[in-house]
Short mmCIF file of C-alpha atoms in Angstrom, two decimals:
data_model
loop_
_atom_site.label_atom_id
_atom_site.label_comp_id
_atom_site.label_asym_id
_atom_site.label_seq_id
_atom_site.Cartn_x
_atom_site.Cartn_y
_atom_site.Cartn_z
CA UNK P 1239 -24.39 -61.16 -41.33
CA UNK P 1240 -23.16 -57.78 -41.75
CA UNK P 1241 -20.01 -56.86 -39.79
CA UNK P 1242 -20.61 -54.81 -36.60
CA UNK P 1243 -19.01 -50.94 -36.41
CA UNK P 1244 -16.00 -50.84 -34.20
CA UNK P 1245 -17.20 -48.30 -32.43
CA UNK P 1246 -20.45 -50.36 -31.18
CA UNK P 1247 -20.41 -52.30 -27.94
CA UNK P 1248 -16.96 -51.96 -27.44
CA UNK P 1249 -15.99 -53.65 -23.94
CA UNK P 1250 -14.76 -51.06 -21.63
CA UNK P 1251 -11.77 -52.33 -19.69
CA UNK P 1252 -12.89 -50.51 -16.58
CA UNK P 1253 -15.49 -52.38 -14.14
CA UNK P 1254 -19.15 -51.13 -14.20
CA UNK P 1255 -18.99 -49.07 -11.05
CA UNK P 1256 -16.17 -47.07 -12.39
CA UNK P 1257 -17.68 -46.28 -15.75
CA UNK P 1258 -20.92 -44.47 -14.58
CA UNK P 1259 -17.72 -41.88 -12.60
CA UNK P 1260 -16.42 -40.96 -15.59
CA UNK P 1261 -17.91 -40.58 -19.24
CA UNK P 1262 -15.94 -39.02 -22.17
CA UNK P 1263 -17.66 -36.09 -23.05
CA UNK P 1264 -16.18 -35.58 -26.44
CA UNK P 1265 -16.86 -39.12 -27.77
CA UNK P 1266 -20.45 -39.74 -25.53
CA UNK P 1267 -20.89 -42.79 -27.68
CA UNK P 1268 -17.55 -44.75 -26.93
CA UNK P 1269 -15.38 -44.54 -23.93
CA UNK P 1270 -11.97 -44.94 -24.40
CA UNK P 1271 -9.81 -46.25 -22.19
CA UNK P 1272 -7.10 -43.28 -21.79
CA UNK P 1273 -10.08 -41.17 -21.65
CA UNK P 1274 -11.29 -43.18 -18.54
CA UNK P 1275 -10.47 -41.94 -14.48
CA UNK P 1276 -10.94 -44.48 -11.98
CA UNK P 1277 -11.11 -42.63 -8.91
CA UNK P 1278 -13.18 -44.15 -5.94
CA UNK P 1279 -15.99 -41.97 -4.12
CA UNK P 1280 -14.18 -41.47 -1.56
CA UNK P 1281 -11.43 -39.05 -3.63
CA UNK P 1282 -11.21 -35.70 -2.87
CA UNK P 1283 -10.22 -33.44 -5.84
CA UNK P 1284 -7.65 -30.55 -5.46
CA UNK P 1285 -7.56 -27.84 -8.15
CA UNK P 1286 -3.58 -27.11 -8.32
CA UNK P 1287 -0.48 -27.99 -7.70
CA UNK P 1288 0.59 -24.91 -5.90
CA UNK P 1289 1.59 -24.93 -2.80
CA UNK P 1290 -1.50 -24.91 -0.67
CA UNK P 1291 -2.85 -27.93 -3.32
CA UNK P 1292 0.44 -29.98 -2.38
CA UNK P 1293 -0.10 -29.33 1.33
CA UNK P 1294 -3.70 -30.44 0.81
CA UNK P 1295 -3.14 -33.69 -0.94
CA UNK P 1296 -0.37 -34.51 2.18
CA UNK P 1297 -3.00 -33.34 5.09
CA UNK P 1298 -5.80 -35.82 3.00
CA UNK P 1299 -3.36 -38.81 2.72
CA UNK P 1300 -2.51 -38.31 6.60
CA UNK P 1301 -6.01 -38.50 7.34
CA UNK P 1302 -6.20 -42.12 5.18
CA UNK P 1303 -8.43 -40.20 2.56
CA UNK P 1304 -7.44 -40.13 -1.57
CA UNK P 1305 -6.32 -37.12 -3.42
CA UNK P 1306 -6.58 -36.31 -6.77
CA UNK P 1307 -4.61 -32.78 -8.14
CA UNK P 1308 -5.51 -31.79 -11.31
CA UNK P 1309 -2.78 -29.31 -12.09
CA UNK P 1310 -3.14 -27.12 -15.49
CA UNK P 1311 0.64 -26.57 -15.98
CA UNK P 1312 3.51 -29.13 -17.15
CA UNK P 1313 5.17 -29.53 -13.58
CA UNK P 1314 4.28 -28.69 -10.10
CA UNK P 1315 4.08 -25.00 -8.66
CA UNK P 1316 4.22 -23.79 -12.58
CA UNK P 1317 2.69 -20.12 -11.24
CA UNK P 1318 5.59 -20.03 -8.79
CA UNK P 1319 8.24 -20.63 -11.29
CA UNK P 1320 7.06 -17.90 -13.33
CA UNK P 1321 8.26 -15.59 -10.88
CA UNK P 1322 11.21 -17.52 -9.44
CA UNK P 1323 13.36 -15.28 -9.63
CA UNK P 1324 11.83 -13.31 -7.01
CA UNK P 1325 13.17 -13.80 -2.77
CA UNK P 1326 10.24 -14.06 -1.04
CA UNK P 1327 9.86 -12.30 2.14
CA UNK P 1328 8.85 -15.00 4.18
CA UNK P 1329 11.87 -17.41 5.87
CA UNK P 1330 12.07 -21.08 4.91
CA UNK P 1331 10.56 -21.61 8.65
CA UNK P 1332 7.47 -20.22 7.46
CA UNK P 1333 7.45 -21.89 4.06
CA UNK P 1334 7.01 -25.63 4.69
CA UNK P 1335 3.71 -26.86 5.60
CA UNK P 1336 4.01 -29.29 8.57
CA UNK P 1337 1.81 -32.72 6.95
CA UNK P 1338 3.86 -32.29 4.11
CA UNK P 1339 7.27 -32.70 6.06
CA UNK P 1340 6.03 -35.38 7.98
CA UNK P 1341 5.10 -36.89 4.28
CA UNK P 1342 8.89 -36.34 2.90
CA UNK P 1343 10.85 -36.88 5.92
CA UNK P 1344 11.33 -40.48 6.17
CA UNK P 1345 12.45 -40.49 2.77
CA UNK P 1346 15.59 -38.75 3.61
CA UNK P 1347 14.44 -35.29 3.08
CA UNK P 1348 15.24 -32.47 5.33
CA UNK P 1349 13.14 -28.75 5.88
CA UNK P 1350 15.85 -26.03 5.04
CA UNK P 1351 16.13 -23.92 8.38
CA UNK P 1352 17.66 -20.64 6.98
CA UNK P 1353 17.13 -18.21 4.83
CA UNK P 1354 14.73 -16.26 2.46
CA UNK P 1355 14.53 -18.17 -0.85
CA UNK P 1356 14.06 -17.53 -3.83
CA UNK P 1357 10.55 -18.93 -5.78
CA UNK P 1358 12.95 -21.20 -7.57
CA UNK P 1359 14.67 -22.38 -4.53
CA UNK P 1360 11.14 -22.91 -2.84
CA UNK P 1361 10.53 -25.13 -5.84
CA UNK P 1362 13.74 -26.71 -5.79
CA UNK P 1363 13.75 -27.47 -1.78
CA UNK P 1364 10.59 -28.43 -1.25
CA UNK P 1365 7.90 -28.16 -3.78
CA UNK P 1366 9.08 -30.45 -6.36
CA UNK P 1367 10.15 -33.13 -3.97
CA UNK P 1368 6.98 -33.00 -1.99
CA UNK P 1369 5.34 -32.96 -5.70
CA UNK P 1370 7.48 -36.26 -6.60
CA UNK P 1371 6.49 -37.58 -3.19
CA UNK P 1372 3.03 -37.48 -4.34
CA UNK P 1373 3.79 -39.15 -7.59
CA UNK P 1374 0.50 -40.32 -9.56
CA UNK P 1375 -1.88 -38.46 -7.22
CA UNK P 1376 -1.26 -35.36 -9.47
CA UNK P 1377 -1.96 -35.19 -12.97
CA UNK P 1378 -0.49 -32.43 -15.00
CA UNK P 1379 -1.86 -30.87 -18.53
CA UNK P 1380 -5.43 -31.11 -16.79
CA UNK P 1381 -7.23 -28.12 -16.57
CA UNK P 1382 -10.57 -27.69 -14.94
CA UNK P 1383 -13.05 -26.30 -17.20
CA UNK P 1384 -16.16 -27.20 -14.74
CA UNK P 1385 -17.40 -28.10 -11.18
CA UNK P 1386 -20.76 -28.80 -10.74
CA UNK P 1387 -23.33 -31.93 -9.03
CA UNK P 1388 -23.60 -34.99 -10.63
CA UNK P 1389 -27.00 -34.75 -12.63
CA UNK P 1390 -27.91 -30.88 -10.91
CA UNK P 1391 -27.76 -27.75 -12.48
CA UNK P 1392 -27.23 -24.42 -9.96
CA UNK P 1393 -30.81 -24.42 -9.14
CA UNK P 1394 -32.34 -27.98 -8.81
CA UNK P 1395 -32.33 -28.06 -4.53
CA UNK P 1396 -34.21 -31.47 -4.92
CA UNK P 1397 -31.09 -33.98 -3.62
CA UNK P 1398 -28.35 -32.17 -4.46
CA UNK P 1399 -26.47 -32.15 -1.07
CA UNK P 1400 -26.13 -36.17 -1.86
CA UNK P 1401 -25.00 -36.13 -5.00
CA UNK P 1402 -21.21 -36.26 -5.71
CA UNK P 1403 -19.27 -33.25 -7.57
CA UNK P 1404 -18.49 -33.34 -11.24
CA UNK P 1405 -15.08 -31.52 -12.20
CA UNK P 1406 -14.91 -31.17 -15.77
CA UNK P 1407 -11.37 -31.33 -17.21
CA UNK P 1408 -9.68 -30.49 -20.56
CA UNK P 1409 -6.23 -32.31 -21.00
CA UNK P 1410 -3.29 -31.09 -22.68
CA UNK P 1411 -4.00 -33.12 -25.89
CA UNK P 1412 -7.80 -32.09 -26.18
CA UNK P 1413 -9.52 -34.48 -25.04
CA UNK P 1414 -12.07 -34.06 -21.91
CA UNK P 1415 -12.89 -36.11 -19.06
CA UNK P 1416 -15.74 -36.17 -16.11
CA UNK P 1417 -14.39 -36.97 -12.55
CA UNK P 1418 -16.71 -37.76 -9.44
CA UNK P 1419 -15.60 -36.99 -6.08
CA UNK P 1420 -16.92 -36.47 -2.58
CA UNK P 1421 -15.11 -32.93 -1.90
CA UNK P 1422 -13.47 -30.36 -3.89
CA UNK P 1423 -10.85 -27.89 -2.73
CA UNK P 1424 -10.06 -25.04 -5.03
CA UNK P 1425 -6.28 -24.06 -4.22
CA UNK P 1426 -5.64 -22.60 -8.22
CA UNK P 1427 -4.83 -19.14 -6.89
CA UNK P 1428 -5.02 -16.06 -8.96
CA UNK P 1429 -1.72 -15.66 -10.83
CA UNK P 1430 -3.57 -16.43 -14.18
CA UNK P 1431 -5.95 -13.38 -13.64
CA UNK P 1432 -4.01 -10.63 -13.10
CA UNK P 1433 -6.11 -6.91 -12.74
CA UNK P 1434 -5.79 -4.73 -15.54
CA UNK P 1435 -3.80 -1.18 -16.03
CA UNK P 1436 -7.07 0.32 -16.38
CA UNK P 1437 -8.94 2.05 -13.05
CA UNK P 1438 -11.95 0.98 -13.80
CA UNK P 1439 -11.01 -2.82 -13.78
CA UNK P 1440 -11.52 -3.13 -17.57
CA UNK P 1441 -8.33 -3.26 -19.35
CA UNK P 1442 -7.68 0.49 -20.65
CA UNK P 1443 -8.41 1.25 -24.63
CA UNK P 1444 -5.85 0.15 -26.05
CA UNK P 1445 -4.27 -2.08 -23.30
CA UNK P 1446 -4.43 -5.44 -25.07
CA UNK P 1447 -2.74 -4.24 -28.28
CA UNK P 1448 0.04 -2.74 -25.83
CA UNK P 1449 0.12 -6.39 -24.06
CA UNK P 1450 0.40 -8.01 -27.38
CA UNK P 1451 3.43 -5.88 -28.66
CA UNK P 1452 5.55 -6.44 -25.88
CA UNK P 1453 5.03 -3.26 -24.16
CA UNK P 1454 2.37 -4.10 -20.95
CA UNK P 1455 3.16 -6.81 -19.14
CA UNK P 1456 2.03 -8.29 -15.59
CA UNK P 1457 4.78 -9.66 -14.25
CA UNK P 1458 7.85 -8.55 -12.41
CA UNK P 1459 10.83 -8.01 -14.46
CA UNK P 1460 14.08 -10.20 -14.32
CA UNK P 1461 17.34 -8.36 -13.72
CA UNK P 1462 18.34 -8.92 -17.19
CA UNK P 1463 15.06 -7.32 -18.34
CA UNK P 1464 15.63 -4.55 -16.02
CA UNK P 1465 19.44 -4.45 -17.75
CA UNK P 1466 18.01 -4.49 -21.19
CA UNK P 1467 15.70 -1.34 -20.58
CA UNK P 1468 19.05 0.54 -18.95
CA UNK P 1469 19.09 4.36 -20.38
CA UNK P 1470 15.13 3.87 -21.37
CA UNK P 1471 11.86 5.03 -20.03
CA UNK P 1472 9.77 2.14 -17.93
CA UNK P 1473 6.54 2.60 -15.73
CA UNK P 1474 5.07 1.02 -13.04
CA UNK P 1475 1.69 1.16 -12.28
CA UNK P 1476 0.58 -0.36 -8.87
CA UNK P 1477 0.84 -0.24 -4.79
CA UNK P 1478 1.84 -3.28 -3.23
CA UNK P 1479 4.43 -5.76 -2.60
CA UNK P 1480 4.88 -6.84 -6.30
CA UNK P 1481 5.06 -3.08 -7.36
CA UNK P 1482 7.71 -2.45 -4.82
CA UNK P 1483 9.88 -5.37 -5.86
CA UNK P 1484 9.61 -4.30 -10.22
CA UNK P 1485 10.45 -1.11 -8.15
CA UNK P 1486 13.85 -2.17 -6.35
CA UNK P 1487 14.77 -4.17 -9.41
CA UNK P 1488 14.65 -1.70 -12.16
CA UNK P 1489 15.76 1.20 -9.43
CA UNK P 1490 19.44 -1.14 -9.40
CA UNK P 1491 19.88 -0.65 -13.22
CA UNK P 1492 18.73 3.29 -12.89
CA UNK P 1493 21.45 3.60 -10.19
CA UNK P 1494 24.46 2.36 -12.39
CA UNK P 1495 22.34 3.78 -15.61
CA UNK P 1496 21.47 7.31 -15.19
CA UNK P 1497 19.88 7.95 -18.23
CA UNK P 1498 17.39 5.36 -17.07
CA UNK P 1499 13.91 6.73 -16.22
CA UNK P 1500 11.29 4.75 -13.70
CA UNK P 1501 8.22 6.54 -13.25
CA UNK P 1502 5.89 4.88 -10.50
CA UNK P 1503 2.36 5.65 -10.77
CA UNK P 1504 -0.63 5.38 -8.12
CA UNK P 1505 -3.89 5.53 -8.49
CA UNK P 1506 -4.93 7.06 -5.63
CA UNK P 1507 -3.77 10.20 -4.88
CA UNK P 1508 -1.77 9.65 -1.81
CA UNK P 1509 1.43 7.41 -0.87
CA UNK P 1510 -0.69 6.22 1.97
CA UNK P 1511 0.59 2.48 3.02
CA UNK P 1512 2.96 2.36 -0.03
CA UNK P 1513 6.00 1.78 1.17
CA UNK P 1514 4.70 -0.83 4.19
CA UNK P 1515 5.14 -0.80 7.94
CA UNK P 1516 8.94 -0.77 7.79
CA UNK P 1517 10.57 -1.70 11.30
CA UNK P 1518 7.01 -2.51 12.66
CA UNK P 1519 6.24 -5.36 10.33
CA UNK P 1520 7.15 -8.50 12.14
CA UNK P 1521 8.16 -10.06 8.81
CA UNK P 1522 11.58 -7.81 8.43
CA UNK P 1523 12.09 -8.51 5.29
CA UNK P 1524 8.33 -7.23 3.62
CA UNK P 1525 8.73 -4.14 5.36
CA UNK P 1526 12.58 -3.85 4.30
CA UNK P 1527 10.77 -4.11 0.89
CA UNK P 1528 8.76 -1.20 0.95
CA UNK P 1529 11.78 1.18 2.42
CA UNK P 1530 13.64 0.20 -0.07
CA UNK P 1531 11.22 1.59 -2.66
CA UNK P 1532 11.16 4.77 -0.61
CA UNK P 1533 14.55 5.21 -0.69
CA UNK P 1534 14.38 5.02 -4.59
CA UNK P 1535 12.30 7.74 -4.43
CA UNK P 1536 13.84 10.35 -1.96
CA UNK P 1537 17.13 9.26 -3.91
CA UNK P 1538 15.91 11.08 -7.22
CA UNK P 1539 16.02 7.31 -8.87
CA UNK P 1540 12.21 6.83 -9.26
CA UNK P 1541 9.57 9.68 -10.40
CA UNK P 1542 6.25 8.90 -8.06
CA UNK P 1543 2.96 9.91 -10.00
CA UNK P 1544 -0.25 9.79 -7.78
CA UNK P 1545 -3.82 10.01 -8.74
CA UNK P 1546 -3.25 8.77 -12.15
CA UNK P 1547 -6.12 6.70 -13.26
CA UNK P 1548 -5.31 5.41 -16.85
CA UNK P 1549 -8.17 5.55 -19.14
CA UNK P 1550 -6.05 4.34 -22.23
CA UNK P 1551 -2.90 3.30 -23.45
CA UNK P 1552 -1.51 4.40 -27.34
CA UNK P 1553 1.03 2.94 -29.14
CA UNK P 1554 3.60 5.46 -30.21
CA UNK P 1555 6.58 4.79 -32.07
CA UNK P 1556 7.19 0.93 -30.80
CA UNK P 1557 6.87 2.76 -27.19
CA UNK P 1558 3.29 2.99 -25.06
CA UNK P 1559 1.79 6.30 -23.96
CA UNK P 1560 -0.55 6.39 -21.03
CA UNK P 1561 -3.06 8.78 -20.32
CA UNK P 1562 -4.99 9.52 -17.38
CA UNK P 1563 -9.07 9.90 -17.22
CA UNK P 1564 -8.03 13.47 -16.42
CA UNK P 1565 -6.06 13.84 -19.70
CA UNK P 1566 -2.98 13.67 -18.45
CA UNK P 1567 -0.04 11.91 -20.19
CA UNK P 1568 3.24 10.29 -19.32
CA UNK P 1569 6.31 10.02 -21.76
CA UNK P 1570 6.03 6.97 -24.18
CA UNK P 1571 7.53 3.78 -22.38
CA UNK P 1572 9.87 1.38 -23.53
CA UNK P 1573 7.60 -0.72 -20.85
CA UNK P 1574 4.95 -0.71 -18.97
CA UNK P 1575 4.69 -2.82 -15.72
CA UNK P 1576 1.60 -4.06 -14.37
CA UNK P 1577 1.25 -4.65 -10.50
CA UNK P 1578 -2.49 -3.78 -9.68
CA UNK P 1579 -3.35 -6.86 -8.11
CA UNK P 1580 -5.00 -10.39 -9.08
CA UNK P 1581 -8.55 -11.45 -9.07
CA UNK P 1582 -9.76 -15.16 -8.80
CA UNK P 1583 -11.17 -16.78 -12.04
CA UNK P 1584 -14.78 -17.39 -10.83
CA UNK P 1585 -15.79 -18.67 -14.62
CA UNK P 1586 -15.48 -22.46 -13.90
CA UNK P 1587 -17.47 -22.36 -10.70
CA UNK P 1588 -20.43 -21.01 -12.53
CA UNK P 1589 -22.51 -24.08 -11.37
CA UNK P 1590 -21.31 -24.10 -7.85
CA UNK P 1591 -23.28 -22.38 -5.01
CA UNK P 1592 -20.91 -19.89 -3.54
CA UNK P 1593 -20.90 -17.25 -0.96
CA UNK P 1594 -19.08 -14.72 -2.26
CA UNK P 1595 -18.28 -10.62 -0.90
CA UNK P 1596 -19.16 -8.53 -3.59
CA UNK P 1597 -16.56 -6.24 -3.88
CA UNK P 1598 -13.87 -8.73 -3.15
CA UNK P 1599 -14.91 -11.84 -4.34
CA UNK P 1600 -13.71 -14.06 -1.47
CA UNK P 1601 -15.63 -15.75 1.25
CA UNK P 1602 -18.11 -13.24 3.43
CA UNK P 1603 -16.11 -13.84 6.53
CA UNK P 1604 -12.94 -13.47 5.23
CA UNK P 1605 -13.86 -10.29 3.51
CA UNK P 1606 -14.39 -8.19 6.26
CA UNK P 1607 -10.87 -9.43 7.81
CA UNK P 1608 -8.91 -8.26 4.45
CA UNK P 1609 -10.75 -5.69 2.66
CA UNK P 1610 -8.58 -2.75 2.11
CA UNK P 1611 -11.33 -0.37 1.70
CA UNK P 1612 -11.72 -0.49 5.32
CA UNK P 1613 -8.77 -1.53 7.04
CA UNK P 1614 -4.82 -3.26 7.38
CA UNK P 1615 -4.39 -2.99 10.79
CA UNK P 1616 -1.86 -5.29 12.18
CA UNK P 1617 -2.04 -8.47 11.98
CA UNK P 1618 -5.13 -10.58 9.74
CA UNK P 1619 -6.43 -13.34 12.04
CA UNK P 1620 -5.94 -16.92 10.61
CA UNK P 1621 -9.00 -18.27 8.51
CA UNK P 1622 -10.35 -22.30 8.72
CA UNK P 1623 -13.06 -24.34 7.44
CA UNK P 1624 -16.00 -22.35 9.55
CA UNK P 1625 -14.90 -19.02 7.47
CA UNK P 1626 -14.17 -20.93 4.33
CA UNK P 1627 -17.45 -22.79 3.70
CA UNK P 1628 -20.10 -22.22 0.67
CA UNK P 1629 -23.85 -22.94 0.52
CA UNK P 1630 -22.34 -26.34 -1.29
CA UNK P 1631 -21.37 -28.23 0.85
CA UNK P 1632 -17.68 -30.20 0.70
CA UNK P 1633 -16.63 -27.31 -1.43
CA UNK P 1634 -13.90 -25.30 -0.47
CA UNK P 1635 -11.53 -22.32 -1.89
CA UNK P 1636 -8.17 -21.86 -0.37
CA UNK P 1637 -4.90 -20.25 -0.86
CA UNK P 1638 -4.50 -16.31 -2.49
CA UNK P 1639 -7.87 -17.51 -4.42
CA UNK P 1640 -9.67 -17.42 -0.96
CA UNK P 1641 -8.36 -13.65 -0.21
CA UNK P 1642 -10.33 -12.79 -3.59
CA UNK P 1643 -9.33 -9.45 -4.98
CA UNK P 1644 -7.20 -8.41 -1.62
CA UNK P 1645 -3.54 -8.47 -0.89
CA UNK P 1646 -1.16 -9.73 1.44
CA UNK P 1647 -1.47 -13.54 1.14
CA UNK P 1648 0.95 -15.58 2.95
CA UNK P 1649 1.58 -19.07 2.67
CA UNK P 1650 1.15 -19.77 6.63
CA UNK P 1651 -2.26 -18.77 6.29
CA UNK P 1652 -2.97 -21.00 3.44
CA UNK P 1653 -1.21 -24.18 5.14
CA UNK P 1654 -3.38 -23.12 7.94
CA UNK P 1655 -6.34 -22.96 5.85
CA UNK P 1656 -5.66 -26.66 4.78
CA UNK P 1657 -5.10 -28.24 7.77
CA UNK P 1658 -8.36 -27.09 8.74
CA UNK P 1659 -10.31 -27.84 5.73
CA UNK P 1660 -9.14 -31.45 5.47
CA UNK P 1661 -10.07 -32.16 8.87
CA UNK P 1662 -13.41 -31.11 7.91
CA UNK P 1663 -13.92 -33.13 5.25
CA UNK P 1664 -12.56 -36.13 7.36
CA UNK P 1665 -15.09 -35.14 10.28
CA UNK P 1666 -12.63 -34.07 12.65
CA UNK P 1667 -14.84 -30.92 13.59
CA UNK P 1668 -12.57 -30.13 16.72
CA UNK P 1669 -9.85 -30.30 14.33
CA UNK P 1670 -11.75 -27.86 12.00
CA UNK P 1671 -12.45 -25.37 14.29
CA UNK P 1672 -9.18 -25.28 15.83
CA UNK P 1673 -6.79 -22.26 14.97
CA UNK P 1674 -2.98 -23.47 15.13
CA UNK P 1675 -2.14 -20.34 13.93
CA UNK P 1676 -1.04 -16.53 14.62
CA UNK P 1677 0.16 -14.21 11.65
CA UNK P 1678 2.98 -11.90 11.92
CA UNK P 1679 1.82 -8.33 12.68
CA UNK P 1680 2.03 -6.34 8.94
CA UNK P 1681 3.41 -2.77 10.99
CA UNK P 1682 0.43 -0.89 9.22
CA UNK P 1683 -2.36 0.38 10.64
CA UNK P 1684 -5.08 2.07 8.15
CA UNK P 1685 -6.85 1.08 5.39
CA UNK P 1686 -6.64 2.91 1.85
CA UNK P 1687 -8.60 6.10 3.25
CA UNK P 1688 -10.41 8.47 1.28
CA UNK P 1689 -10.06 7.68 -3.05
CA UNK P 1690 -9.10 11.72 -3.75
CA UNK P 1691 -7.79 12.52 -0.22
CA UNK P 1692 -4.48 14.46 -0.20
CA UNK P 1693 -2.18 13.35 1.96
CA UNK P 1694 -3.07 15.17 4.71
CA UNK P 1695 -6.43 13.30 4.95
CA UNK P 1696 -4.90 9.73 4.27
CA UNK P 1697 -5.85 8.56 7.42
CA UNK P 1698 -9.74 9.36 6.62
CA UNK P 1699 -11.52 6.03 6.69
CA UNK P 1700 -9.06 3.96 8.14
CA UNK P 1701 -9.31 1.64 11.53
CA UNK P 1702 -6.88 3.32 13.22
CA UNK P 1703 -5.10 7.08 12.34
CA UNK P 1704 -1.29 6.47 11.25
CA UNK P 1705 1.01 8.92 11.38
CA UNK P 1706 1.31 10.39 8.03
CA UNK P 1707 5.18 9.72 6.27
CA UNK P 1708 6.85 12.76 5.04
CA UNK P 1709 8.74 11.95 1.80
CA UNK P 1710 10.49 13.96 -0.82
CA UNK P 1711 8.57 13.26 -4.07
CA UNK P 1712 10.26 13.34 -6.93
CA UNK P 1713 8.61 15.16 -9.88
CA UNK P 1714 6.78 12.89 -12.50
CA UNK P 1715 7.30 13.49 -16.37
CA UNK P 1716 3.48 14.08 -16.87
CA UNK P 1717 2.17 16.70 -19.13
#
């Protein structure tokens, strides 16, 4: 009798009712056993191990249900680390989500009560221990490729409300696995998908040749970067938070450097909400941000450029060049840094039924609480499970992913957005629909106004007529 394959009727060592919730995909005929997942129905699958995905796994063990995080990077928070070298503008009162210090507290652990920290030190304090807390409940190297319903496409209606999700994921090593679970929560942010330096949302001609020299980047630079571009040309293109920071690093190095050059461009051609709400934002240090920025500018250190829309960017000698859809150029740049926003990465969610603002790309009712084209006045109200929910349901997005393409994320609103969304899942509607929180007032009040307005019209458009700021603007090296 001839000798059987090894790869036929192999005895899995996983019992039936586990095998049918997970099946290799690369090797459909044979399931190995590091390729196998037991997770129960009952799991609940978090995308990330930021920190709104850490908060949810310690709300969904409170409430006795099981959490799986399927984390892409090597170690918890890895987006945060990226920029750790940044001090947030939030305290370390508003930084620690309240299930997950009730989770490390009895081991010993105590919430820091002072301070702004750094991304590192938020790591360091609190995300890594609450990560180590939650031990095997978070696998790392596992990216999500795919969320969809067991056994229905995006258009079969026919039973697909009682059917559990399927989350696709690609390991570190290759290989590919297919985990079941009742509920999904989406907290993988947008840090991956940064927006372009082109105005049109495409990247620029040119852009990803720049990137892949060296010269673009998206990121905030390190003081040592800033250091090793002293006596250089650098740009900045973007208005926001993360512009202002690149903005008050490399302004430091241009202070004790004077043959350093910053040029700051804006797309829109007025300063508008640039530099924040200053002494009116109840978070002192975000609005200490933005005047610090200002003061960069009226000191002569930074060169602001508005209504500069870049069409392309040329390489020029090792240094980039970019020009404007209205042919203007600036002086070739040692560097070029990117702050133009994020967007969320939509492309694994292709099979999931969502309900989605078209210009934003976040939940409908959150839209029309953060959409910049129409307003930023004061404070944005605190968002739960009711404003969070799809057409599918048990699927939710949460964290900066949730705010789509808008700004001004905090991480109260996304522990807030948690704490709600878990009780939903576990039935606790009262729970659910309960807001626990109030964000701090942002001092600004008006949206972006009118695209081509000159500053005297800024206010066109908005929710609420600020007073305009008068600033003394230095003179950009365009030609």
């Amino acid at each position: 009798m001839s000798r059987r394959s090894s790869r036929e009727e192999q005895p899995c060592p996983h019992s039936a009712q586990h095998i049918d919730r997970c099946r290799c995909i690369e090797q459909a005929l044979h399931i190995e056993e590091h390729q196998c997942v037991e997770v129960g129905m009952d799991s609940v699958v978090v995308i990330g191990a930021g920190p709104q995905g850490l908060a949810a796994a310690a709300h969904l063990l409170e409430r006795g249900l099981n959490p799986l995080v399927l984390e892409a990077g090597a170690g918890p928070a890895a987006a945060v680390a990226e920029w750790g070298h940044v001090r947030l503008f939030s305290p370390w009162t508003e930084l620690t989500d309240a299930a997950s210090r009730r989770l490390l507290e009895p081991a010993g652990w105590v919430a820091p009560a002072q301070g702004y920290p750094t991304g590192a030190q938020w790591i360091e304090g609190y995300l890594a221990p609450l990560a180590e807390t939650l031990g095997d409940r978070i696998q790392y190297g596992a990216r999500v490729v795919g969320v969809g319903r067991k056994g229905r496409d995006l258009s079969v209606d026919a039973g697909r409300a009682g059917q559990p999700f399927v989350v696709h994921v690609r390991r570190a090593d290759g290989t590919e696995v297919r985990i079941e679970a009742r509920a999904v929560i989406d907290a993988s942010g947008t840090w991956r998908t940064p927006s372009p330096v082109g105005a049109d949302g495409l990247p620029a001609l040119g852009e990803r040749a720049a990137a892949e020299a060296g010269l673009v980047e998206h990121r905030m630079p390190t003081i040592e970067d800033a250091t090793g571009l002293a006596g250089q040309h650098v740009v900045v293109v973007g208005n926001g938070h993360s512009a202002a920071t690149t903005i008050g690093i490399l302004s430091r190095v241009a202070k004790r450097e004077p043959g350093t050059r910053i040029s700051w461009v804006l797309r829109r051609g007025t300063v508008g909400n640039t530099f924040g709400g200053g002494t009116a934002d109840e978070l002192p240090e975000r609005g200490a941000l933005g005047q610090r920025a200002k003061k960069a500018v009226e000191d002569g250190l930074v060169d602001l450029v508005t209504g500069f829309r870049t069409d392309q960017v040329i390489l020029e000698k090792g240094q980039a060049v970019l020009v404007a859809e209205d042919g203007r150029r600036l002086d070739p740049a040692s560097r070029v840094f990117v702050s133009t926003g994020f967007r969320p990465d939509l492309s694994f969610l292709s099979e999931i039924r969502l309900d989605l603002d078209v210009r934003l790309q976040a939940p409908v009712k959150i839209a029309v609480e953060v959409d910049p084209n129409l307003h930023s006045c004061g404070s944005i109200r605190a968002t739960g499970a009711a404003d969070l929910e799809h057409p599918e349901p048990g699927f939710y997005i949460v964290g900066a992913k949730s705010y789509g393409r808008a700004p001004t994320f905090l991480a109260l609103t996304g522990f807030e957005q948690v704490r709600s969304v878990v009780a939903a899942i576990a039935g606790d509607r009262e729970a659910a629909e309960r807001v626990d929180l109030v964000l701090p007032d942002t001092g600004v009040c008006g949206g972006s106004g009118l695209f081509d307005a000159p500053d005297e019209s800024a206010s066109a458009g908005s929710c609420c007529a600020p007073v305009p700021q008068l600033i003394q603007l230095g003179v950009g090296p365009v030609s």
